[in-house]
Short mmCIF file of C-alpha atoms and ligand atoms in Angstrom, two decimals:
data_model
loop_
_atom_site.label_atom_id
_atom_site.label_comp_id
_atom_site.label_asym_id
_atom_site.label_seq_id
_atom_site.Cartn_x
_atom_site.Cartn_y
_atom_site.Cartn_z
CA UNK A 920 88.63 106.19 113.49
CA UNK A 921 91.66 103.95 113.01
CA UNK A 922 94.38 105.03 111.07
CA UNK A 923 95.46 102.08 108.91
CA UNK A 924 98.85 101.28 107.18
CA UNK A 925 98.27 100.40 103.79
CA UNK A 926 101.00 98.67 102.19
CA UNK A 927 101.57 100.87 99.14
CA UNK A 928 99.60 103.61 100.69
CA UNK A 929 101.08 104.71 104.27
CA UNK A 930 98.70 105.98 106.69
CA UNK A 931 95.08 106.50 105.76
CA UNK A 932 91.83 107.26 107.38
CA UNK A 933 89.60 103.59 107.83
CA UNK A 934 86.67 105.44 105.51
CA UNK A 935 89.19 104.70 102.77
CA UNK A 936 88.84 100.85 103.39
CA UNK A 937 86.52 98.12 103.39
CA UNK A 938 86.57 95.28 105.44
CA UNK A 939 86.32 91.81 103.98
CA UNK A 940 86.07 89.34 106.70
CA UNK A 941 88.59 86.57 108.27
CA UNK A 942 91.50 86.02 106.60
CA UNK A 943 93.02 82.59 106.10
CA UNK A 944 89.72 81.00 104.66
CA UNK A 945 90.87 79.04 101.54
CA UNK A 946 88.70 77.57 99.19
CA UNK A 947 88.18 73.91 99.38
CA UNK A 948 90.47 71.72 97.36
CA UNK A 949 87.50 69.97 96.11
CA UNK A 950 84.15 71.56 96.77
CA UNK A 951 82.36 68.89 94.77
CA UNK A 952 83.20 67.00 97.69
CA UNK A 953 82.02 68.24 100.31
CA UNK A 954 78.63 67.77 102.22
CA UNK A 955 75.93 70.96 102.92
CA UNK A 956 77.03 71.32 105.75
CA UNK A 957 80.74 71.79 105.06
CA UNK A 958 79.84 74.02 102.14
CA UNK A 959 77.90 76.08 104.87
CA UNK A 960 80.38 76.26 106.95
CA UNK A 961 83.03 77.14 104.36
CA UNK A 962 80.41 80.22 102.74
CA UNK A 963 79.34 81.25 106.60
CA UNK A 964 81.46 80.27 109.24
CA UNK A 965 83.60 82.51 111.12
CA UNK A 966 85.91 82.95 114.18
CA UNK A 967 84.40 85.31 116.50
CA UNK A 968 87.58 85.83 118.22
CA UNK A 969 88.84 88.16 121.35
CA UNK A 970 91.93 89.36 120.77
CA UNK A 971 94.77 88.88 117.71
CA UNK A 972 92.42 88.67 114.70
CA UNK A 973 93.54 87.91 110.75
CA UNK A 974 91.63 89.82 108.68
CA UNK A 975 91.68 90.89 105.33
CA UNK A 976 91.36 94.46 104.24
CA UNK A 977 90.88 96.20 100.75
CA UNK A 978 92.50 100.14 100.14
CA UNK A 979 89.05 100.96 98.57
CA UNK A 980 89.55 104.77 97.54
CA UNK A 981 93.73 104.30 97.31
CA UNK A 982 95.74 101.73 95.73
CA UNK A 983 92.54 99.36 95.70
CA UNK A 984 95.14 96.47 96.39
CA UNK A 985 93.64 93.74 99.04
CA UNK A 986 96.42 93.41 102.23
CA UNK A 987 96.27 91.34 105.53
CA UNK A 988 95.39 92.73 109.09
CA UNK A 989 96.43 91.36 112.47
CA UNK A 990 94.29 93.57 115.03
CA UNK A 991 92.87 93.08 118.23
CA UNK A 992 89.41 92.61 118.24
CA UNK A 993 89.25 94.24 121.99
CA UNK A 994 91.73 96.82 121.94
CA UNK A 995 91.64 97.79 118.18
CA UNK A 996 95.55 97.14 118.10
CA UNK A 997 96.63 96.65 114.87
CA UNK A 998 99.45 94.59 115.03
CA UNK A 999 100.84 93.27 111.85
CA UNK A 1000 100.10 94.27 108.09
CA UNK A 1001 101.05 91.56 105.58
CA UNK A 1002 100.55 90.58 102.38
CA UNK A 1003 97.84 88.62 100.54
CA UNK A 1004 99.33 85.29 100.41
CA UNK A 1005 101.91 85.11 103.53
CA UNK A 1006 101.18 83.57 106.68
CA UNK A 1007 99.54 84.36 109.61
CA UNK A 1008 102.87 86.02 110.93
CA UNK A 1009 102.79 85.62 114.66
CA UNK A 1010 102.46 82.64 116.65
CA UNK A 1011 99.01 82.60 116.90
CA UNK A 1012 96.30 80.51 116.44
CA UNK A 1013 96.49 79.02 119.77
CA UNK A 1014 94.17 81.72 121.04
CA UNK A 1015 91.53 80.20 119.37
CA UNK A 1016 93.12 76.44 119.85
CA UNK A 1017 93.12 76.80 123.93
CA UNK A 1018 89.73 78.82 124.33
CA UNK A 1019 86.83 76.79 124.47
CA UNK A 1020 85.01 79.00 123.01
CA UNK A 1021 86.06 79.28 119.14
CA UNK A 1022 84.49 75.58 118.73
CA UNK A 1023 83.47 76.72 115.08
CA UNK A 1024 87.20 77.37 114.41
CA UNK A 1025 88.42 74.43 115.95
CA UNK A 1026 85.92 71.85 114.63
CA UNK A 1027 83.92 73.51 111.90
CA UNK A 1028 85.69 75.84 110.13
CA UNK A 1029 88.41 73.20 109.93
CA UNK A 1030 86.40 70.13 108.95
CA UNK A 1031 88.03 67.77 106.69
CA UNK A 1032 89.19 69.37 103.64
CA UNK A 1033 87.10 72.55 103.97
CA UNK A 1034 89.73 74.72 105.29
CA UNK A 1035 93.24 72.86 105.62
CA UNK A 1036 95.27 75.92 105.71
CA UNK A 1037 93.49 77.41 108.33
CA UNK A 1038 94.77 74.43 110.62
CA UNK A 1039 98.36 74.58 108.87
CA UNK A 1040 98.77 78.64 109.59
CA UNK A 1041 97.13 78.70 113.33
CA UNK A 1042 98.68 75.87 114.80
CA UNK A 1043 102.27 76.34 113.37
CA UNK A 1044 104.43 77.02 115.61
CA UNK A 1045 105.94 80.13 113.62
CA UNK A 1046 107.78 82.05 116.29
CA UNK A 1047 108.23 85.25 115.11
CA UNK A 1048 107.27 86.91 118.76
CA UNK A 1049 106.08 89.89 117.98
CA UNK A 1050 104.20 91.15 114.68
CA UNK A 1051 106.67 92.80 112.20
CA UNK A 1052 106.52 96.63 111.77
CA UNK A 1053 103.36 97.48 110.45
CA UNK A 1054 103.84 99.61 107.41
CA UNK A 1055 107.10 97.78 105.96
CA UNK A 1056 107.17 97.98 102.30
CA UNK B 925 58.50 111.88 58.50
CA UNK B 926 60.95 114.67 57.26
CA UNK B 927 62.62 115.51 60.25
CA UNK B 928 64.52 112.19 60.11
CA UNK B 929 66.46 112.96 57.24
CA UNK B 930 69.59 114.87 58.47
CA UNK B 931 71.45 112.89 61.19
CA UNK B 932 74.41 115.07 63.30
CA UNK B 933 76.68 114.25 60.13
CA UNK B 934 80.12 115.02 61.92
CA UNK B 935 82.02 114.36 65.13
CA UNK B 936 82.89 118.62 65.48
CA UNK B 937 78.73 118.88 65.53
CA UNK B 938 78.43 116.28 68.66
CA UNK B 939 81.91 117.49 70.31
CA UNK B 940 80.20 121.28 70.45
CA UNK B 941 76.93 119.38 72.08
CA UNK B 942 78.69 118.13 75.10
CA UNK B 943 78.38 119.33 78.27
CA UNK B 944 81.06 118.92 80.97
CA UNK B 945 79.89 117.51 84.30
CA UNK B 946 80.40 120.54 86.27
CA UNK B 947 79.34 123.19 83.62
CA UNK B 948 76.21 124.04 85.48
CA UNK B 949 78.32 125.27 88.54
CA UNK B 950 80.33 127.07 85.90
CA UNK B 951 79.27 130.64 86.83
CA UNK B 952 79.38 129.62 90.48
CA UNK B 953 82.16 129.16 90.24
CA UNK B 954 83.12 132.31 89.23
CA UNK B 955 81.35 134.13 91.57
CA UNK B 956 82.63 131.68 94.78
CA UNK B 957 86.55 132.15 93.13
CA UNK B 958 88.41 135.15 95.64
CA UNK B 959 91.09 136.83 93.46
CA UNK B 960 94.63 136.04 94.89
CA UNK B 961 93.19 134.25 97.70
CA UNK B 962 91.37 131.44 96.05
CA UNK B 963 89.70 130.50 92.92
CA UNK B 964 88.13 127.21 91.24
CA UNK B 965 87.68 126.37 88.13
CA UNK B 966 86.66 123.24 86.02
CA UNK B 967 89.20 122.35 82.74
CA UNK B 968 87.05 120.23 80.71
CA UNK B 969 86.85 116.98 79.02
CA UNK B 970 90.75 116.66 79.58
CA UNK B 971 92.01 113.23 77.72
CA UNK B 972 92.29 110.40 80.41
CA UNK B 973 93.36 107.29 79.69
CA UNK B 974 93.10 104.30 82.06
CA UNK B 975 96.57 101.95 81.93
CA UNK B 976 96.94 98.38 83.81
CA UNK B 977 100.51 97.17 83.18
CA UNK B 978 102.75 95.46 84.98
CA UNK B 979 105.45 98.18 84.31
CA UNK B 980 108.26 95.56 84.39
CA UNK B 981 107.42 93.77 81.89
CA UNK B 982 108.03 94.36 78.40
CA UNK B 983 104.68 96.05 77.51
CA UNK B 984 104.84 97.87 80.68
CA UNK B 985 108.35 99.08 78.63
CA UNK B 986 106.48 99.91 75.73
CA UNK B 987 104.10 102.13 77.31
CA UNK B 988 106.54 103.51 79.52
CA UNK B 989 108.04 104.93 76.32
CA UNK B 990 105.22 106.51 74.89
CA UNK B 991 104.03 107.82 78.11
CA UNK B 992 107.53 109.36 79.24
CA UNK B 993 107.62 106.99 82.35
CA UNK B 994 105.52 104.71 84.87
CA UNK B 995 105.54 106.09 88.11
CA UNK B 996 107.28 103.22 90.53
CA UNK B 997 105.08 104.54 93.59
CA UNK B 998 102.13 105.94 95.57
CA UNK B 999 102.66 109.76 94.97
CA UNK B 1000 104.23 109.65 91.76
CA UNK B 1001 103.79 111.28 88.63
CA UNK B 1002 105.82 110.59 85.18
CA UNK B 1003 105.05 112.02 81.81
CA UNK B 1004 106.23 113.59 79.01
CA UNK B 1005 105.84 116.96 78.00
CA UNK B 1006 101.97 117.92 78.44
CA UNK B 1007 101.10 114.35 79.35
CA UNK B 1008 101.58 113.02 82.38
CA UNK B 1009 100.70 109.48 84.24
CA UNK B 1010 99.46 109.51 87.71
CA UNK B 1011 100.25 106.07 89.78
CA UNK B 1012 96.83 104.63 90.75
CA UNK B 1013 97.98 101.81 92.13
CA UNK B 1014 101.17 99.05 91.76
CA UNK B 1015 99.91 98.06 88.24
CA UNK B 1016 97.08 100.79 87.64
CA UNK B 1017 98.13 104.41 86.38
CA UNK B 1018 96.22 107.58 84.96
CA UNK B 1019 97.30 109.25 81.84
CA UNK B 1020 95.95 112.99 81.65
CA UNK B 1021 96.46 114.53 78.27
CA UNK B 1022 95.51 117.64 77.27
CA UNK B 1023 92.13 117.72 75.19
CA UNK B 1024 93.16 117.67 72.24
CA UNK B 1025 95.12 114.47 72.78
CA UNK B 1026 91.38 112.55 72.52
CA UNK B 1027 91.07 110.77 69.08
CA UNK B 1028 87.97 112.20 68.36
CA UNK B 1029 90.06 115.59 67.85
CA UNK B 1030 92.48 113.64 65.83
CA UNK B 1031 94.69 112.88 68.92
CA UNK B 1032 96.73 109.64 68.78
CA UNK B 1033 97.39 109.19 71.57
CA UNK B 1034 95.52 106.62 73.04
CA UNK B 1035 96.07 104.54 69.55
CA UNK B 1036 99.92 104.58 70.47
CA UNK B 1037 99.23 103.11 73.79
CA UNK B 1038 97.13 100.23 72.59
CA UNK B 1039 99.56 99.63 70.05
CA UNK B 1040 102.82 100.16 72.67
CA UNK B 1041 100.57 97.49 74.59
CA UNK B 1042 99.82 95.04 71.70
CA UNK B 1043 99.24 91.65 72.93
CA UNK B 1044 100.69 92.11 76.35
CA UNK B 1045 99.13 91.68 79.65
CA UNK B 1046 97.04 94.74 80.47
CA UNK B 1047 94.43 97.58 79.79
CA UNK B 1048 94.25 100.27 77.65
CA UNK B 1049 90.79 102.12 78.22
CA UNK B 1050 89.68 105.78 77.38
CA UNK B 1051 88.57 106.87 80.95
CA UNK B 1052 87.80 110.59 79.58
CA UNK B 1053 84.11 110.97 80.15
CA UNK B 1054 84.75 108.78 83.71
CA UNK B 1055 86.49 111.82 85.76
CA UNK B 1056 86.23 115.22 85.40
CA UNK B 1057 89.28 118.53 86.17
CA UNK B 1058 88.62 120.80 88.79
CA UNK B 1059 91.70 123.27 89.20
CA UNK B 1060 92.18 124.85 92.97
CA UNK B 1061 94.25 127.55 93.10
CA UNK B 1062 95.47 130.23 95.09
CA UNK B 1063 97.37 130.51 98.63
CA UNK B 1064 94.12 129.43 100.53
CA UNK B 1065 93.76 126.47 98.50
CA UNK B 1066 95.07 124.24 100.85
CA UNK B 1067 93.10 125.33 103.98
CA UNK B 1068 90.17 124.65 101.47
CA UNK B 1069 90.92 121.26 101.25
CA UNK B 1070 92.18 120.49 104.51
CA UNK B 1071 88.45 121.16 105.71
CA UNK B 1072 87.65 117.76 104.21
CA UNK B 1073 90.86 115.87 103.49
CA UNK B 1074 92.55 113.52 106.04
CA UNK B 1075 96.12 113.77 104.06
CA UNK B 1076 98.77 115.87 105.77
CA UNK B 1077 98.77 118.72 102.81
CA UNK B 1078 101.48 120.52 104.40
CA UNK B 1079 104.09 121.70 101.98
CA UNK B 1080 106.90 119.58 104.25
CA UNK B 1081 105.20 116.37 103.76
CA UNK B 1082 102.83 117.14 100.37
CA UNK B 1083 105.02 118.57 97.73
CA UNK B 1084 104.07 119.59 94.20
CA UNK B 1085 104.36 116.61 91.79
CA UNK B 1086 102.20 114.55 94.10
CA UNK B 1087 99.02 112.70 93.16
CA UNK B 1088 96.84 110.53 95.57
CA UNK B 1089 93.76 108.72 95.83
CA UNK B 1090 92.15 109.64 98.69
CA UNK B 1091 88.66 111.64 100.02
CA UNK B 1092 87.54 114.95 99.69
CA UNK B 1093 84.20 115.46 101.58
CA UNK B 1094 84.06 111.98 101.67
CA UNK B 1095 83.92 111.94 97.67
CA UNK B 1096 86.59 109.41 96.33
CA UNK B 1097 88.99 111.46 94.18
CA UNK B 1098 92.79 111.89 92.96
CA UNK B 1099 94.47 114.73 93.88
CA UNK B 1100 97.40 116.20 92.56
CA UNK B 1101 99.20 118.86 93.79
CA UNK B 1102 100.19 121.04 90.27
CA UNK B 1103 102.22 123.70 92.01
CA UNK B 1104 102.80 125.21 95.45
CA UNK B 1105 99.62 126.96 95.60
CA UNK B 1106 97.72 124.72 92.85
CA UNK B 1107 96.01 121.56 93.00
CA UNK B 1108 93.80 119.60 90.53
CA UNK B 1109 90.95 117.79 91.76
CA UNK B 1110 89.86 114.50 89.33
CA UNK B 1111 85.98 113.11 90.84
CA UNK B 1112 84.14 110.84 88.66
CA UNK B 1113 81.23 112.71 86.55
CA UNK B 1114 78.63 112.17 88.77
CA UNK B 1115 80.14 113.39 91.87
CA UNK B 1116 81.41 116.69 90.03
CA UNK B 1117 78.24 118.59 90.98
CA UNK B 1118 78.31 117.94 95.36
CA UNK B 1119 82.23 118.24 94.98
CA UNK B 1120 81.82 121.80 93.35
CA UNK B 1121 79.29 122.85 95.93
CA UNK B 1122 81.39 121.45 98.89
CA UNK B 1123 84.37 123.00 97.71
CA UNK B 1124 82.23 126.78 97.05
CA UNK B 1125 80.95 125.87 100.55
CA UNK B 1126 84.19 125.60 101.37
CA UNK B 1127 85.79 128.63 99.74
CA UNK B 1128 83.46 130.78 100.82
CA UNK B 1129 84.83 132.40 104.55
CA UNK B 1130 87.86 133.69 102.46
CA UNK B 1131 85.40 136.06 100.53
CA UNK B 1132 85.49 137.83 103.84
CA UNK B 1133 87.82 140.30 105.84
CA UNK B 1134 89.74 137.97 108.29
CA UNK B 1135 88.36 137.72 111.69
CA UNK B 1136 91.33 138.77 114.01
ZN1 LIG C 1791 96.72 101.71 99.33
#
């Protein structure tokens, strides 16, 4: 069971939350644009990272506010709470830039216009070394 | 056909029809409640009102008024004599009146909050019939809940004047701790009836001498 900060909340049991997916994901600037395959990619693809992962979270039975997770997909670590909105908020994104591996985050996820903020967040070199406390307010 | 002709002419007729959510567990109740150790009960049809506001702005002001406060954070309760407003969420609060408060027993209260909201940004919605009241009492109430509650209930970190959404027996709920040894329970209608029988469950090894 992790025990998970919510921002308005404090500590609460996970049943309390739901999950919704990768964070960072904005909506194409012009979706008209796009080809199938970018609108795929946009609806379905995801990082399937190891390690420092942004995801966002919802306080389901609380506050039922939507908050930012950084946690570590191996260890469980949660690492940084932030809000909806803000930046990725360590210097990040290079995990998935140097593995091989994340090719759908590098190339796909990324393509064109589908996802600029994705690129502008990961690969910006905001050095704030470790996360901030979890639970600030 | 004759037996058409006389419709339920008045709102007193249909108000003595209804039937709270957790009035089939009613004598259950009873019999499950241990005096002076710990007793449940359900207060019916209570007057709940459901508030979105922004309570910095203006309307949020306005309501504020007629409310006696907007609670600023998780935990807190305002209110105003026997109304108070339990903070759901940053803009998202619970008014719990007193029965009589409803309009359809002449209350007005909910009318002043629409009107304190006017045209502002924000909700006004009777909630009444969406939650129903059950009242935990007694100095064993706590170890009742704590069977099926994740919160720290301890009096050093829980203190009376508290509400929270959280879980009890995994049923979503608000809880608000009335008094030292007194909490109300608020679970939406159609959870009343496993709540009740959880918390009974629940209740029940106090009916017995204390194993030493
Ligand atoms: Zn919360």
């Amino acid at each position: 069971m992790l025990l998970i900060s919510c921002p308005n909340c404090g500590s609460r049991d996970e049943t309390e939350f739901h999950y919704g997916g990768q964070a960072h994901v904005a909506y194409p600037e012009s979706p008209n644009e796009l080809t199938d395959r970018e609108w795929a990619e946009y609806l379905f693809y995801r990082d399937n990272t190891k390690g420092a992962f942004a995801e966002r979270w919802l306080h389901s039975t609380g506050c039922r506010q939507w908050f930012n997770m950084l946690r570590d997909t191996v260890t469980y670590e949660i690492q940084a709470i932030y809000p909806m909105g803000s930046p990725r908020p360590d210097a990040a994104g290079k995990v998935t830039a140097e593995t091989g591996t994340a090719s759908t985050a590098a190339d796909s996820t990324t393509t064109g216009s589908a996802a600029p903020s994705i690129a502008a967040t990961s690969t910006s070199p905001t050095s704030s070394t470790t996360a901030p406390e979890g639970a600030t307010k | 056909m004759a037996e058409t002709a006389a419709p339920a002419n008045s709102a007193q007729k249909n108000l003595s029809l209804r039937v709270s959510p957790a009035a089939p567990l009613g004598g259950a109740f009873e019999a499950g409640s241990v005096k002076g150790v710990v007793e449940l009960r359900e207060v019916s049809f209570l007057t709940m009102v459901g508030l979105r506001v922004d309570r910095n702005s203006d309307a949020g002001q306005r309501i504020a008024a007629v409310t006696g406060g907007l609670p600023a954070a998780s935990g807190g309760v305002s209110g105003t004599g026997d109304t108070s407003v339990l903070w759901l969420g940053p803009e998202e609060f619970l008014v719990v009146a007193p029965t009589e408060a409803h309009e359809s027993l002449g209350g007005d209260l909910i009318q002043a909050l629409r009107e304190a909201l006017a045209d502002g940004a924000g909700q006004v919605v009777d909630l009444s019939a969406n939650r129903t009241t059950f009242e935990l009492t007694g100095p064993r109430a706590r170890a009742v809940l704590e069977k099926g509650c994740s919160l720290d209930l301890h009096p050093r970190v829980l203190s009376a004047g508290t509400a929270l959404s959280t879980e009890i027996g995994n049923i979503p709920v608000v809880l608000w701790k009335t008094g030292e040894e007194s909490f109300r329970i608020f679970p939406r209608a159609s959870f009343a009836d496993f709540l009740g029988r959880w918390l009974l469950d629940a209740m029940r090894e106090y009916a017995s001498p204390e194993v030493p």
